């Protein structure tokens, strides 16, 4: 049984809410984040996007990603969802490769971008195709 099915079971029993599987994933990330780095991290509220029932297909794939052994890879997902011609693996690559300031992207951010591609494709595509023109952290 995967984490999605486990979450559904717990929800049915009234012992969990949607997003339970993701919270376990976040707990794992937080446990492996150095204390000094944790001060600079921010996790958005995914209840209206990734966890929303209308995006269940994306959330299921995210749970499939969570179910992988460490290290996890987006390209190991069988039959990945494709939105606006992007898969989670494509999104991860673009988020990392196109902006040198980004050093780490967690799975929830990648799958949330799939939701954004579905609901706000113009904005999401601009973010994914962004190319930083400045090689330093300040302006040129």
mmCIF file of C-alpha atoms in Angstrom, residues 20-127:
data_model
loop_
_atom_site.group_PDB
_atom_site.id
_atom_site.type_symbol
_atom_site.label_atom_id
_atom_site.label_comp_id
_atom_site.label_asym_id
_atom_site.label_seq_id
_atom_site.Cartn_x
_atom_site.Cartn_y
_atom_site.Cartn_z
ATOM 1 C CA UNK A 20 -1.309 13.733 5.489
ATOM 2 C CA UNK A 21 1.126 11.914 3.172
ATOM 3 C CA UNK A 22 2.713 15.187 2.142
ATOM 4 C CA UNK A 23 3.132 16.198 5.782
ATOM 5 C CA UNK A 24 5.126 12.996 6.422
ATOM 6 C CA UNK A 25 7.321 13.977 3.459
ATOM 7 C CA UNK A 26 7.750 17.502 4.853
ATOM 8 C CA UNK A 27 8.685 16.057 8.251
ATOM 9 C CA UNK A 28 11.380 13.991 6.527
ATOM 10 C CA UNK A 29 12.690 17.059 4.673
ATOM 11 C CA UNK A 30 12.719 19.126 7.855
ATOM 12 C CA UNK A 31 14.591 16.435 9.776
ATOM 13 C CA UNK A 32 17.328 16.503 7.136
ATOM 14 C CA UNK A 33 17.592 20.289 6.865
ATOM 15 C CA UNK A 34 20.451 21.859 8.803
ATOM 16 C CA UNK A 35 19.249 24.275 11.480
ATOM 17 C CA UNK A 36 20.839 27.325 9.877
ATOM 18 C CA UNK A 37 19.224 26.536 6.514
ATOM 19 C CA UNK A 38 15.814 25.986 8.103
ATOM 20 C CA UNK A 39 15.639 29.678 8.975
ATOM 21 C CA UNK A 40 15.553 30.485 5.270
ATOM 22 C CA UNK A 41 13.025 27.924 4.125
ATOM 23 C CA UNK A 42 9.398 28.644 3.403
ATOM 24 C CA UNK A 43 6.675 26.110 2.723
ATOM 25 C CA UNK A 44 3.471 27.466 1.219
ATOM 26 C CA UNK A 45 0.001 26.256 2.090
ATOM 27 C CA UNK A 46 -0.854 23.719 -0.606
ATOM 28 C CA UNK A 47 -4.478 23.127 0.458
ATOM 29 C CA UNK A 48 -5.950 25.158 -2.429
ATOM 30 C CA UNK A 49 -3.534 23.817 -5.048
ATOM 31 C CA UNK A 50 -1.701 20.500 -4.735
ATOM 32 C CA UNK A 51 -4.039 19.064 -2.073
ATOM 33 C CA UNK A 52 -7.258 20.272 -3.744
ATOM 34 C CA UNK A 53 -9.535 17.396 -4.797
ATOM 35 C CA UNK A 54 -9.750 18.709 -8.375
ATOM 36 C CA UNK A 55 -6.015 18.011 -8.729
ATOM 37 C CA UNK A 56 -6.183 14.489 -7.343
ATOM 38 C CA UNK A 57 -4.328 13.059 -10.342
ATOM 39 C CA UNK A 58 -1.350 15.317 -9.646
ATOM 40 C CA UNK A 59 -1.466 14.613 -5.914
ATOM 41 C CA UNK A 60 -1.532 10.861 -6.612
ATOM 42 C CA UNK A 61 1.587 11.173 -8.743
ATOM 43 C CA UNK A 62 3.239 13.259 -6.017
ATOM 44 C CA UNK A 63 2.463 10.438 -3.583
ATOM 45 C CA UNK A 64 3.987 7.962 -6.034
ATOM 46 C CA UNK A 65 7.116 10.144 -5.978
ATOM 47 C CA UNK A 66 7.066 10.141 -2.139
ATOM 48 C CA UNK A 67 6.797 6.341 -2.108
ATOM 49 C CA UNK A 68 10.167 5.992 -3.850
ATOM 50 C CA UNK A 69 13.274 5.010 -1.925
ATOM 51 C CA UNK A 70 15.853 7.733 -1.352
ATOM 52 C CA UNK A 71 17.185 9.265 -3.497
ATOM 53 C CA UNK A 72 13.921 10.009 -5.282
ATOM 54 C CA UNK A 73 13.832 10.773 -9.002
ATOM 55 C CA UNK A 74 11.007 12.425 -10.944
ATOM 56 C CA UNK A 75 11.890 10.492 -14.082
ATOM 57 C CA UNK A 76 11.217 7.145 -12.351
ATOM 58 C CA UNK A 77 7.458 7.799 -12.403
ATOM 59 C CA UNK A 78 5.714 5.397 -14.771
ATOM 60 C CA UNK A 79 3.338 7.150 -17.190
ATOM 61 C CA UNK A 80 3.874 10.658 -15.808
ATOM 62 C CA UNK A 81 1.209 13.330 -16.084
ATOM 63 C CA UNK A 82 1.945 15.805 -18.861
ATOM 64 C CA UNK A 83 0.487 19.312 -18.674
ATOM 65 C CA UNK A 84 1.339 21.969 -21.263
ATOM 66 C CA UNK A 85 3.858 19.388 -22.521
ATOM 67 C CA UNK A 86 5.682 19.319 -19.134
ATOM 68 C CA UNK A 87 6.175 16.372 -16.800
ATOM 69 C CA UNK A 88 7.407 16.693 -13.215
ATOM 70 C CA UNK A 89 10.905 15.720 -14.412
ATOM 71 C CA UNK A 90 10.829 18.517 -17.017
ATOM 72 C CA UNK A 91 9.699 21.041 -14.417
ATOM 73 C CA UNK A 92 12.425 20.018 -11.962
ATOM 74 C CA UNK A 93 15.073 20.334 -14.649
ATOM 75 C CA UNK A 94 13.877 23.784 -15.724
ATOM 76 C CA UNK A 95 13.528 25.068 -12.163
ATOM 77 C CA UNK A 96 17.116 24.057 -11.349
ATOM 78 C CA UNK A 97 18.835 24.698 -14.683
ATOM 79 C CA UNK A 98 17.373 28.074 -15.577
ATOM 80 C CA UNK A 99 18.025 30.005 -12.394
ATOM 81 C CA UNK A 100 21.464 29.661 -10.799
ATOM 82 C CA UNK A 101 20.129 31.055 -7.503
ATOM 83 C CA UNK A 102 17.947 27.998 -6.943
ATOM 84 C CA UNK A 103 19.928 25.308 -5.152
ATOM 85 C CA UNK A 104 17.196 22.911 -4.064
ATOM 86 C CA UNK A 105 13.627 22.206 -5.110
ATOM 87 C CA UNK A 106 11.445 19.761 -3.185
ATOM 88 C CA UNK A 107 8.893 17.449 -4.760
ATOM 89 C CA UNK A 108 5.892 19.438 -3.542
ATOM 90 C CA UNK A 109 7.137 22.570 -5.336
ATOM 91 C CA UNK A 110 7.540 20.615 -8.567
ATOM 92 C CA UNK A 111 4.092 19.047 -8.373
ATOM 93 C CA UNK A 112 2.543 22.348 -7.332
ATOM 94 C CA UNK A 113 3.995 23.814 -10.541
ATOM 95 C CA UNK A 114 2.066 21.126 -12.467
ATOM 96 C CA UNK A 115 -1.077 22.470 -10.798
ATOM 97 C CA UNK A 116 -0.090 26.022 -11.763
ATOM 98 C CA UNK A 117 0.443 24.865 -15.365
ATOM 99 C CA UNK A 118 -3.109 23.545 -15.332
ATOM 100 C CA UNK A 119 -4.740 26.547 -13.628
ATOM 101 C CA UNK A 120 -2.506 29.480 -14.646
ATOM 102 C CA UNK A 121 -0.499 28.317 -17.669
ATOM 103 C CA UNK A 122 0.667 31.786 -18.771
ATOM 104 C CA UNK A 123 2.213 32.603 -15.392
ATOM 105 C CA UNK A 124 3.652 29.126 -14.877
ATOM 106 C CA UNK A 125 5.238 29.053 -18.336
ATOM 107 C CA UNK A 126 6.874 32.431 -17.687
ATOM 108 C CA UNK A 127 8.330 31.102 -14.446
#
